[in-house]
PDB file of C-alpha atoms and ligand atoms in Angstrom:
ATOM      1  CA  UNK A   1      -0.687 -10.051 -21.520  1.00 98.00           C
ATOM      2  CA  UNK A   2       2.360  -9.220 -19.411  1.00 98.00           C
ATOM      3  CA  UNK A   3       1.803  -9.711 -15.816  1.00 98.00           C
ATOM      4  CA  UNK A   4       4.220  -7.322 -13.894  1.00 98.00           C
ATOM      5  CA  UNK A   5       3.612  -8.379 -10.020  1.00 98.00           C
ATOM      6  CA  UNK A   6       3.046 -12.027  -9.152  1.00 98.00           C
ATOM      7  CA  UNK A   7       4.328 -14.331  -6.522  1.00 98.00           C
ATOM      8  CA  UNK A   8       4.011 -17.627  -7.844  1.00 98.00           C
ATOM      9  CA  UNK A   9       6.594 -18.997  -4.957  1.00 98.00           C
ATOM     10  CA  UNK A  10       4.027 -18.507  -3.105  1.00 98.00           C
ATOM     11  CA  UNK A  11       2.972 -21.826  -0.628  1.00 98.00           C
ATOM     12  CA  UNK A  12      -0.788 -21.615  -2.269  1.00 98.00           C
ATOM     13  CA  UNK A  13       0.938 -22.517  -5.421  1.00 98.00           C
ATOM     14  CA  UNK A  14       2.619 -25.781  -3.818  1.00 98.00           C
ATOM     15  CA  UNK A  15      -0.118 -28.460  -5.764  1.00 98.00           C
ATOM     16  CA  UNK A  16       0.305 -27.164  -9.082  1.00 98.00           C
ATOM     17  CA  UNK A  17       2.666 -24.504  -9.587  1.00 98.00           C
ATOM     18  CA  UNK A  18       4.780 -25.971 -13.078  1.00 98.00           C
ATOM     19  CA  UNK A  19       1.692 -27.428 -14.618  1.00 98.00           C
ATOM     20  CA  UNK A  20      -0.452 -23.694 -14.215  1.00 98.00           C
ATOM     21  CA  UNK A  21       2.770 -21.666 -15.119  1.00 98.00           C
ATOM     22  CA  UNK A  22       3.123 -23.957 -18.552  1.00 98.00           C
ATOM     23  CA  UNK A  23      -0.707 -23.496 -18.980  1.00 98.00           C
ATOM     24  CA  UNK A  24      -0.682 -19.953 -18.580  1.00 98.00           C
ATOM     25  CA  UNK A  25       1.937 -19.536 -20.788  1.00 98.00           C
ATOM     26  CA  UNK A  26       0.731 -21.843 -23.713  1.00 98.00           C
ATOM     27  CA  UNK A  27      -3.308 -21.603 -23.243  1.00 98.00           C
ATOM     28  CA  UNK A  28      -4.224 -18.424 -21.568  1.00 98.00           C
ATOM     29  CA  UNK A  29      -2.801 -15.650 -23.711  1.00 97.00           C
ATOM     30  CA  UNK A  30      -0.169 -14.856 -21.082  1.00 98.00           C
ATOM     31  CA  UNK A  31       4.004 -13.947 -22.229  1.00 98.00           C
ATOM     32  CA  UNK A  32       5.740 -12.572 -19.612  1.00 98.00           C
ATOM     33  CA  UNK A  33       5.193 -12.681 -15.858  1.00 98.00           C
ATOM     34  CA  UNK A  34       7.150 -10.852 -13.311  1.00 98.00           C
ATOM     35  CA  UNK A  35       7.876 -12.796  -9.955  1.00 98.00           C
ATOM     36  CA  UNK A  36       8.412 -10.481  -7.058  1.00 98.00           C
ATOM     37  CA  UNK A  37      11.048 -11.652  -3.793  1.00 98.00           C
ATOM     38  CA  UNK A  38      10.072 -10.543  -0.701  1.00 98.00           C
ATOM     39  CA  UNK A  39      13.062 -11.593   0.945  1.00 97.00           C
ATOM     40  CA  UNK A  40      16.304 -13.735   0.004  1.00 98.00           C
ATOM     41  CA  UNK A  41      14.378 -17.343   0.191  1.00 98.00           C
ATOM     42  CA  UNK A  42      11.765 -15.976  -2.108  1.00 97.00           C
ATOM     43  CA  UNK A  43      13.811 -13.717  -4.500  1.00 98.00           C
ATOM     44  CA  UNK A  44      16.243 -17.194  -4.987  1.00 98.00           C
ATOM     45  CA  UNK A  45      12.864 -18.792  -5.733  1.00 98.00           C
ATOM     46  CA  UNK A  46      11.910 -16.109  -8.219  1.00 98.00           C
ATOM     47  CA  UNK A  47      14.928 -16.638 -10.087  1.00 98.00           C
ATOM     48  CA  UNK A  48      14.647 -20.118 -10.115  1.00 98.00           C
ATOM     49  CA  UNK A  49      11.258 -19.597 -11.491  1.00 98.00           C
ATOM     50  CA  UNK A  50      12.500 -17.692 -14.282  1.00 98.00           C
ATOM     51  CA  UNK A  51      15.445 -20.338 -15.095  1.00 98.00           C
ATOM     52  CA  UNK A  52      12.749 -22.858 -15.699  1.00 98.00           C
ATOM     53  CA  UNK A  53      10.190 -20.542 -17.819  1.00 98.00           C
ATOM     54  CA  UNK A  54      10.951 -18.684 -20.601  1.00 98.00           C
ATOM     55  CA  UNK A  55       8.043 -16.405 -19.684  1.00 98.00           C
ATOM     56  CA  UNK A  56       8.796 -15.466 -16.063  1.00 98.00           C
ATOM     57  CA  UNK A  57      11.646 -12.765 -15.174  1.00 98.00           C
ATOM     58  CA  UNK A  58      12.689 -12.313 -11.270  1.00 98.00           C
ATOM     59  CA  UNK A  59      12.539  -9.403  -8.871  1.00 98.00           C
ATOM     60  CA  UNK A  60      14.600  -9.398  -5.974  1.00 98.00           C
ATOM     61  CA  UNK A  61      14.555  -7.605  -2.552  1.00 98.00           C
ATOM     62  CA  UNK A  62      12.759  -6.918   0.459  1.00 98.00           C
ATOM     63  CA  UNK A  63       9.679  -6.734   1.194  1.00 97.00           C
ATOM     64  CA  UNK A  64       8.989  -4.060   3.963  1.00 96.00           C
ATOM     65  CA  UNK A  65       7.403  -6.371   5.950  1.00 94.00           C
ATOM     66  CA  UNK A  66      10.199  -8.551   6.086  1.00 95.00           C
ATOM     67  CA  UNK A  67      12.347  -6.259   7.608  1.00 95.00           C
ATOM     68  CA  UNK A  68      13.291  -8.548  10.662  1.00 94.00           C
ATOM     69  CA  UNK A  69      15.111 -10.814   8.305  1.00 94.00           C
ATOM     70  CA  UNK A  70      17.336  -8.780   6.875  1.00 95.00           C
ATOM     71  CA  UNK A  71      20.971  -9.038   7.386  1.00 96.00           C
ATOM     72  CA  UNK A  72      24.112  -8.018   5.058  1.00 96.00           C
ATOM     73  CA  UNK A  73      25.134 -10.940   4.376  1.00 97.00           C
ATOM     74  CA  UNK A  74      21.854 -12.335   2.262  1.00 96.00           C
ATOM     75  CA  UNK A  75      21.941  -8.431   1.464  1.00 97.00           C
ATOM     76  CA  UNK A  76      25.746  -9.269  -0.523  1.00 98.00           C
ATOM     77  CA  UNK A  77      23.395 -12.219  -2.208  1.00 98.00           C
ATOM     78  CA  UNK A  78      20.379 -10.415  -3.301  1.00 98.00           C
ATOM     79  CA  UNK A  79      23.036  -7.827  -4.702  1.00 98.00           C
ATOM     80  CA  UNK A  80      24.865 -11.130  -6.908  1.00 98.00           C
ATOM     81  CA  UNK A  81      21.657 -12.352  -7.919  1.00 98.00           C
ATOM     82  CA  UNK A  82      20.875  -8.356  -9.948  1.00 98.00           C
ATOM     83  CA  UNK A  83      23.641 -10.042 -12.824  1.00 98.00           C
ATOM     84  CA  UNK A  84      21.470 -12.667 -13.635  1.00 98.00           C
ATOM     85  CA  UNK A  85      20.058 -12.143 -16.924  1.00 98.00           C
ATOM     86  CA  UNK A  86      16.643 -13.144 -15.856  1.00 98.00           C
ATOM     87  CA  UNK A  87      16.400 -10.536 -13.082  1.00 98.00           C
ATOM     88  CA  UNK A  88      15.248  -7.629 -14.424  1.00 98.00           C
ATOM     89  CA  UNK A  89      13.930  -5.470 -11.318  1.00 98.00           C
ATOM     90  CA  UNK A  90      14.354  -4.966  -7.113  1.00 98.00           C
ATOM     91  CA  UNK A  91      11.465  -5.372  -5.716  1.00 96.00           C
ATOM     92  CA  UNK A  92       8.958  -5.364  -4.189  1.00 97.00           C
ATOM     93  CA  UNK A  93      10.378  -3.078  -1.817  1.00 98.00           C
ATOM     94  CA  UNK A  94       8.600  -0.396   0.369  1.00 98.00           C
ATOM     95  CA  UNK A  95       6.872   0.721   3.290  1.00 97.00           C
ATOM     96  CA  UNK A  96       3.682  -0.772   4.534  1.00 96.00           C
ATOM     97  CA  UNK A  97       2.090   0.614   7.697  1.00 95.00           C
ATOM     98  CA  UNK A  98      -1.141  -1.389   7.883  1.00 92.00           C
ATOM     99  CA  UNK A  99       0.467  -4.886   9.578  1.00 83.00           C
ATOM    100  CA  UNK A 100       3.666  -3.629  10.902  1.00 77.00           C
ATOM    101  CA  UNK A 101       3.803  -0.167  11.965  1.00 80.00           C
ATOM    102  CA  UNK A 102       6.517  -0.428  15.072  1.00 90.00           C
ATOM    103  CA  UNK A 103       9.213  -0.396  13.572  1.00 95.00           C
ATOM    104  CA  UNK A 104       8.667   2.609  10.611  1.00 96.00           C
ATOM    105  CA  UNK A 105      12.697   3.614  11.382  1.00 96.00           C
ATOM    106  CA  UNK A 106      13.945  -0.030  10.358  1.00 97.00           C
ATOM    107  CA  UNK A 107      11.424   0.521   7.376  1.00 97.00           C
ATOM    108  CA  UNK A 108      12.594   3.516   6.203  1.00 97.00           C
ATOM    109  CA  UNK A 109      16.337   2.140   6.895  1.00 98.00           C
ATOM    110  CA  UNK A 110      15.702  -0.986   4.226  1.00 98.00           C
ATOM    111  CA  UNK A 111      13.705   0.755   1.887  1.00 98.00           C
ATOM    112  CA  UNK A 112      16.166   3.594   1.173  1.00 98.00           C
ATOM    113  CA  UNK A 113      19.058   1.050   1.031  1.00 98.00           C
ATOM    114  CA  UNK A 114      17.424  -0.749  -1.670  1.00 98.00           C
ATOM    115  CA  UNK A 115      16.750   2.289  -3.397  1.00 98.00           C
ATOM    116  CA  UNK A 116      20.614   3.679  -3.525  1.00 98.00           C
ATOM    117  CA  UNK A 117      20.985  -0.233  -4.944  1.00 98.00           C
ATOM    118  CA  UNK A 118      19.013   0.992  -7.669  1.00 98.00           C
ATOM    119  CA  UNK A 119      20.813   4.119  -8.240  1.00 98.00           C
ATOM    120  CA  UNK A 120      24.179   2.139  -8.419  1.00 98.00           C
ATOM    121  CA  UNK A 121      22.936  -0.749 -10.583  1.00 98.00           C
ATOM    122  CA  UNK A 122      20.668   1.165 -13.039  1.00 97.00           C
ATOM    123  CA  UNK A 123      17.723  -1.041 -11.945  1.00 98.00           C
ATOM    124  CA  UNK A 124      13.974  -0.372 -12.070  1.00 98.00           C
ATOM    125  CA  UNK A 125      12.185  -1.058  -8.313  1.00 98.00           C
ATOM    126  CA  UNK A 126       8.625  -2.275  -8.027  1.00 98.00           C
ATOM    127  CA  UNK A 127       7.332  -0.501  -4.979  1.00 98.00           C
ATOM    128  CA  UNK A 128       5.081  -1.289  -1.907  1.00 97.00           C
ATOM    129  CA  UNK A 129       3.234   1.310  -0.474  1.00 96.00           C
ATOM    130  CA  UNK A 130       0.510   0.690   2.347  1.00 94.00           C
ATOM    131  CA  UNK A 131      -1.163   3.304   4.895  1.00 93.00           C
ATOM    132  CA  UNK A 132       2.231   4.997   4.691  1.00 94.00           C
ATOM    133  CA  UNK A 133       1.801   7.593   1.152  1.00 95.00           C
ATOM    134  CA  UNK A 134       3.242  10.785   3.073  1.00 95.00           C
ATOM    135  CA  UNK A 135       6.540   8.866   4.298  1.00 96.00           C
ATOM    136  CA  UNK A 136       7.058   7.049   0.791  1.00 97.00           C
ATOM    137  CA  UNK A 137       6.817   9.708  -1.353  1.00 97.00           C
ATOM    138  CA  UNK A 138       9.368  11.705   1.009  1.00 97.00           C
ATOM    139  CA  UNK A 139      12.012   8.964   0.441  1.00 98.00           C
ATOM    140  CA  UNK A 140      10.689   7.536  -3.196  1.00 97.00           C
ATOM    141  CA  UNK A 141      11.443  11.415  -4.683  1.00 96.00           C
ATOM    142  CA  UNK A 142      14.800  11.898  -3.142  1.00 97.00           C
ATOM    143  CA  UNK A 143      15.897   9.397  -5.798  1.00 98.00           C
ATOM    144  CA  UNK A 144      16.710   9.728  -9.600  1.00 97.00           C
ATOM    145  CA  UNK A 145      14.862   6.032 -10.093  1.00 98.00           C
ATOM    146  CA  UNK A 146      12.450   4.585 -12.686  1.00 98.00           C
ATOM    147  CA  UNK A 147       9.935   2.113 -11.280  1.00 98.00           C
ATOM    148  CA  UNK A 148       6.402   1.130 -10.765  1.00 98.00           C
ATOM    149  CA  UNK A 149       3.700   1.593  -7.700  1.00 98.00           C
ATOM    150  CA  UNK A 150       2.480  -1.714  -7.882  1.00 98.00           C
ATOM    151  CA  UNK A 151      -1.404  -2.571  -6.531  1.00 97.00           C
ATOM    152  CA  UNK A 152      -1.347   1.234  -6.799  1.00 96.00           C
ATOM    153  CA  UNK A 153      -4.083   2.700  -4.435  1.00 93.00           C
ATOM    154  CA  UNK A 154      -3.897   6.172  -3.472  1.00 94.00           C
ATOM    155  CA  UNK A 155      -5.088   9.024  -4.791  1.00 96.00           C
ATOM    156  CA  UNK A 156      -5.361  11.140  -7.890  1.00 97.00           C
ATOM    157  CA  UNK A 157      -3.209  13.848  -6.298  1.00 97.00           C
ATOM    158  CA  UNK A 158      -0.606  11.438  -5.558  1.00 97.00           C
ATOM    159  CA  UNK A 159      -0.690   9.732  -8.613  1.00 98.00           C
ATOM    160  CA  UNK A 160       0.001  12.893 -10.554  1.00 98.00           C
ATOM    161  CA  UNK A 161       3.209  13.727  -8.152  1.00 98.00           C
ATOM    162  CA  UNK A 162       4.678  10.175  -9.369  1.00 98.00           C
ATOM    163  CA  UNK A 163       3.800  10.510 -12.662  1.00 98.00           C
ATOM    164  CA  UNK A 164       5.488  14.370 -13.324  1.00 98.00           C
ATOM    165  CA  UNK A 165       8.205  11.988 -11.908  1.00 97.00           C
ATOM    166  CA  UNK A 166       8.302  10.055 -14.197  1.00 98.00           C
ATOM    167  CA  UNK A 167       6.905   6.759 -12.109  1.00 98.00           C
ATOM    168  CA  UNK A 168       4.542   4.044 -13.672  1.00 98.00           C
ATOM    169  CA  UNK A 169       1.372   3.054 -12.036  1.00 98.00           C
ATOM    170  CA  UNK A 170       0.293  -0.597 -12.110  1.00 98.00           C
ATOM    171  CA  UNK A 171      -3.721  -1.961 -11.313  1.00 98.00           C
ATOM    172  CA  UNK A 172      -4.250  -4.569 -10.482  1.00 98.00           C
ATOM    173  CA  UNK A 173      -7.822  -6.825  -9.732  1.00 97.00           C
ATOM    174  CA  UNK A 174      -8.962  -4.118  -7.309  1.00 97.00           C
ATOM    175  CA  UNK A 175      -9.931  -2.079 -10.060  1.00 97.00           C
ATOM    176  CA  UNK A 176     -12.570  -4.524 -10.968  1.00 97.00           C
ATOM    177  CA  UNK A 177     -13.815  -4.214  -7.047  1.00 96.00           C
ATOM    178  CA  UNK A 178     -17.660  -2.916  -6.631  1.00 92.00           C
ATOM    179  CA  UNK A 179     -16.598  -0.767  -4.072  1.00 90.00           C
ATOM    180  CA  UNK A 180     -13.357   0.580  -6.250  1.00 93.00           C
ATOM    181  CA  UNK A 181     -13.318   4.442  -6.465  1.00 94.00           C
ATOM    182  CA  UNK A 182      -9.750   5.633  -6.488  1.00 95.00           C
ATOM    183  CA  UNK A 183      -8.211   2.525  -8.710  1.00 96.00           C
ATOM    184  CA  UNK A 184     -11.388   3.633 -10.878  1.00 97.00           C
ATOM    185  CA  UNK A 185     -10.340   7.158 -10.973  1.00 97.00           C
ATOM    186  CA  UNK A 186      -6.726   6.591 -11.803  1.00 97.00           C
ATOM    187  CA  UNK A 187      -7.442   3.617 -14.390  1.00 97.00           C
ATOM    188  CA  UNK A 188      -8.451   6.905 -16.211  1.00 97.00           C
ATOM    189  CA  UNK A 189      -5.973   9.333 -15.530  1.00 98.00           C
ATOM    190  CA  UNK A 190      -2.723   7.576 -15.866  1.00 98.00           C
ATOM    191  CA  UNK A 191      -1.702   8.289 -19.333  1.00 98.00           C
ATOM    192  CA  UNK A 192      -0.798   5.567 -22.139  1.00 98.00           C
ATOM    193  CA  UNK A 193       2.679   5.644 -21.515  1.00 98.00           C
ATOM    194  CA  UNK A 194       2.492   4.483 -17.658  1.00 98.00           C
ATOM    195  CA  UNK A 195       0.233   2.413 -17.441  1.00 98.00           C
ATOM    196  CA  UNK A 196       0.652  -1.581 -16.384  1.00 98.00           C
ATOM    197  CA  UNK A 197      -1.533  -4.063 -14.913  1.00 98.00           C
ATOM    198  CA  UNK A 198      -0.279  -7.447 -12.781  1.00 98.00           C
ATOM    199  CA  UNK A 199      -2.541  -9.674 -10.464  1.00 98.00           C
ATOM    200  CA  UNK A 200      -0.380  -9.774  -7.275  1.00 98.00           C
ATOM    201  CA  UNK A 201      -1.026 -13.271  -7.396  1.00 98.00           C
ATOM    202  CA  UNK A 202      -2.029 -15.207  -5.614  1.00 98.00           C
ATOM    203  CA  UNK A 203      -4.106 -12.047  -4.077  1.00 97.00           C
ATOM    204  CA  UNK A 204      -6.615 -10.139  -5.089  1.00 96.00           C
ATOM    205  CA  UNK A 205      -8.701 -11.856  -7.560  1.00 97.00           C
ATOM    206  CA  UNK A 206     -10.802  -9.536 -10.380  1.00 97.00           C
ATOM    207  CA  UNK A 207     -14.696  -9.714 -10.256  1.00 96.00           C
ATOM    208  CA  UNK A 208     -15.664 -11.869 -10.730  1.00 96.00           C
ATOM    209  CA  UNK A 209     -13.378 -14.250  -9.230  1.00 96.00           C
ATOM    210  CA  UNK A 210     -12.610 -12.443  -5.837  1.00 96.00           C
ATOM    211  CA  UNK A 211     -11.749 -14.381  -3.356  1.00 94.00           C
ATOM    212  CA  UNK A 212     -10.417 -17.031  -5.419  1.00 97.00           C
ATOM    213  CA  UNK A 213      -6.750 -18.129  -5.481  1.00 98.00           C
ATOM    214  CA  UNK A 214      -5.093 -15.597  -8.895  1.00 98.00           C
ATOM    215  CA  UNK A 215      -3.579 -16.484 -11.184  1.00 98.00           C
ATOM    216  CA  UNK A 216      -2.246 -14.410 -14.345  1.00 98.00           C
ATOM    217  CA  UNK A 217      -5.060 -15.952 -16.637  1.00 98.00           C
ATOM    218  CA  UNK A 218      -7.407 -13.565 -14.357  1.00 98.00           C
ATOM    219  CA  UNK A 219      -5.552 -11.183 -15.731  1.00 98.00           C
ATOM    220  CA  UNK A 220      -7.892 -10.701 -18.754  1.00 98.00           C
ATOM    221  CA  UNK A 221     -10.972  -8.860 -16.700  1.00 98.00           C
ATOM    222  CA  UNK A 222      -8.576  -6.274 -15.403  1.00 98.00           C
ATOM    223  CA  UNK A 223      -7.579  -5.116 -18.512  1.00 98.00           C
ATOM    224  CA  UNK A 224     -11.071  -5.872 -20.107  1.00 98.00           C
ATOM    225  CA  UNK A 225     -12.353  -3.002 -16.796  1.00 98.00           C
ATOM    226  CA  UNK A 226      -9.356  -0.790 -17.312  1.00 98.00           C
ATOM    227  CA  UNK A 227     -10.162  -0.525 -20.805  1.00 98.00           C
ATOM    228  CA  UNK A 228     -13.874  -0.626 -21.094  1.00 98.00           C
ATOM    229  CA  UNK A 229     -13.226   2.571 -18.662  1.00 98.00           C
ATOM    230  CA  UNK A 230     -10.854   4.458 -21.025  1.00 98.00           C
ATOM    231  CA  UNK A 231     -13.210   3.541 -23.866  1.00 98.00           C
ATOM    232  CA  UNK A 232     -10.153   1.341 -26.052  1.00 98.00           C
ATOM    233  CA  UNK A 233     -10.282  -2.059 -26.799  1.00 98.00           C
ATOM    234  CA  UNK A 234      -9.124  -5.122 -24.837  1.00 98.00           C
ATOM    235  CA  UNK A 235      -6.210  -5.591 -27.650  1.00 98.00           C
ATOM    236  CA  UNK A 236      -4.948  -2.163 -27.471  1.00 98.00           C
ATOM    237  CA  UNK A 237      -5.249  -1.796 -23.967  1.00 98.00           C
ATOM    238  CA  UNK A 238      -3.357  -5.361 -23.707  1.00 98.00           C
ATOM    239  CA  UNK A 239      -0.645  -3.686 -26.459  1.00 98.00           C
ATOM    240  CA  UNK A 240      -0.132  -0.530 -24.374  1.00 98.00           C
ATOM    241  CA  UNK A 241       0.859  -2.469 -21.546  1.00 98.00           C
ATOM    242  CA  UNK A 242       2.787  -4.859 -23.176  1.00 98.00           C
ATOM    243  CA  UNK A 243       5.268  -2.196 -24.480  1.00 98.00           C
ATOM    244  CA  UNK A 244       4.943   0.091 -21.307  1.00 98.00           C
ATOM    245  CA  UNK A 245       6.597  -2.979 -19.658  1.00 98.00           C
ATOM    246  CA  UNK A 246       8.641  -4.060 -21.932  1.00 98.00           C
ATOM    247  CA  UNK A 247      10.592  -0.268 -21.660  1.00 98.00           C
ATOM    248  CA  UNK A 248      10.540  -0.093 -18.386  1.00 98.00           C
ATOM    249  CA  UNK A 249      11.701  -3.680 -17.332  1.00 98.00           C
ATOM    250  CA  UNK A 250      14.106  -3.697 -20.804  1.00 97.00           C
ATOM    251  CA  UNK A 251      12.040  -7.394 -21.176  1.00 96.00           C
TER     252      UNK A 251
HETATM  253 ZN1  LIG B   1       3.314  -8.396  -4.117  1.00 82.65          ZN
END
């Protein structure tokens, strides 16, 4: 299984972060994890994540809710840290409405910056998107980028404007959710080519684990859902994904 969002930097990985990452890796059918920055602290401790693991490649950027700690000058850094071989993505990078929605302009500001970055550096972004759909997709399609909508929410309609685009759509354990309609609907209609899953880890657990602190080992009753849904096996589902981001992220 590749796991294409995770943020294993996170503090609720402080106990026992090494020893889970080498027992993902060895014991729980996981090879490649993607470790998103959601600002310079975090995308320095993606990449030192992915220094020390075979298995784990860095994102780097910012998050849209870490606009207020932006500057140029850890800007000029996040833009050094794209050479690293191990970084293989911006991101996460966004808009998110739901806890911050003062200061949409500053937003809009950071997220289109990190987009032209993308432009210049032939990168792939992994994007954010919260309560904000309209406003994204106006700035995501003035750009000639290839990416991912990770923890992908929104609707069928909008899913088919990113896909004619050319975007991938990634699920993660919401789709598992009882109350789960649109993930459920799109875990359908994306088609083979664009289709990824990640855990967003430490968040949102699968079913039966909800609540729970993730990790990519939950991984497994995502795809087992997203697959039982499209009527394929758990191996070909987990082999579809596997190559889908494998192309995009050039893993
Ligand atoms: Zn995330």
């Amino acid at each position: 299984m590749i796991d294409i969002h995770a943020h294993y930097d996170d503090n609720a990985f402080d106990s026992d972060r090494y020893e889970l990452l080498e027992e993902l890796f060895t014991s729980k059918g996981v090879k490649a994890i993607i470790n998103a920055g959601c600002n310079l602290e975090s995308s320095l401790q993606s990449v030192k994540l992915a220094e020390k693991f075979d298995g784990v490649y860095a994102a780097v950027g910012y998050h849209p809710q870490e606009v207020d700690l932006f500057n140029e000058k850890d800007f000029e850094t996040i833009k050094a840290l794209l050479s690293h071989p191990k970084v293989i993505a911006i991101g996460e990078i966004g808009l998110d409405y739901h806890w911050v929605s003062d200061n949409k302009e500053q937003q809009k500001a950071l997220f289109r910056k990190q987009l032209e970055l993308a432009v210049e550096t032939d990168m792939p972004v992994i994007i954010h998107e919260r309560d904000c759909v309209a406003d994204c997709l106006e700035i995501v399609l003035d750009y000639n980028v290839r990416g991912v909508f990770h923890a992908f929410s929104g609707s069928k309609e909008t899913a088919k404007i990113l896909l004619d685009r050319g975007w991938y759509i990634s699920f993660p354990g919401t789709v598992t959710f009882k109350n789960a309609k649109h993930p459920v609907e799109n875990a359908v209609f994306v088609p083979e080519d664009r289709i990824l899953t990640e855990t967003d880890s430490p968040y949102l657990t699968a079913h039966p684990f909800r609540g729970k602190r993730n990790d990519s080992g939950y991984m497994r009753y995502t795809i087992e859902k997203i697959a039982e849904l499209r009527g394929i096996s758990f191996e070909e589902l987990e082999r579809i994904t596997e190559d889908n981001a494998k192309r995009l992220f050039r893993l």
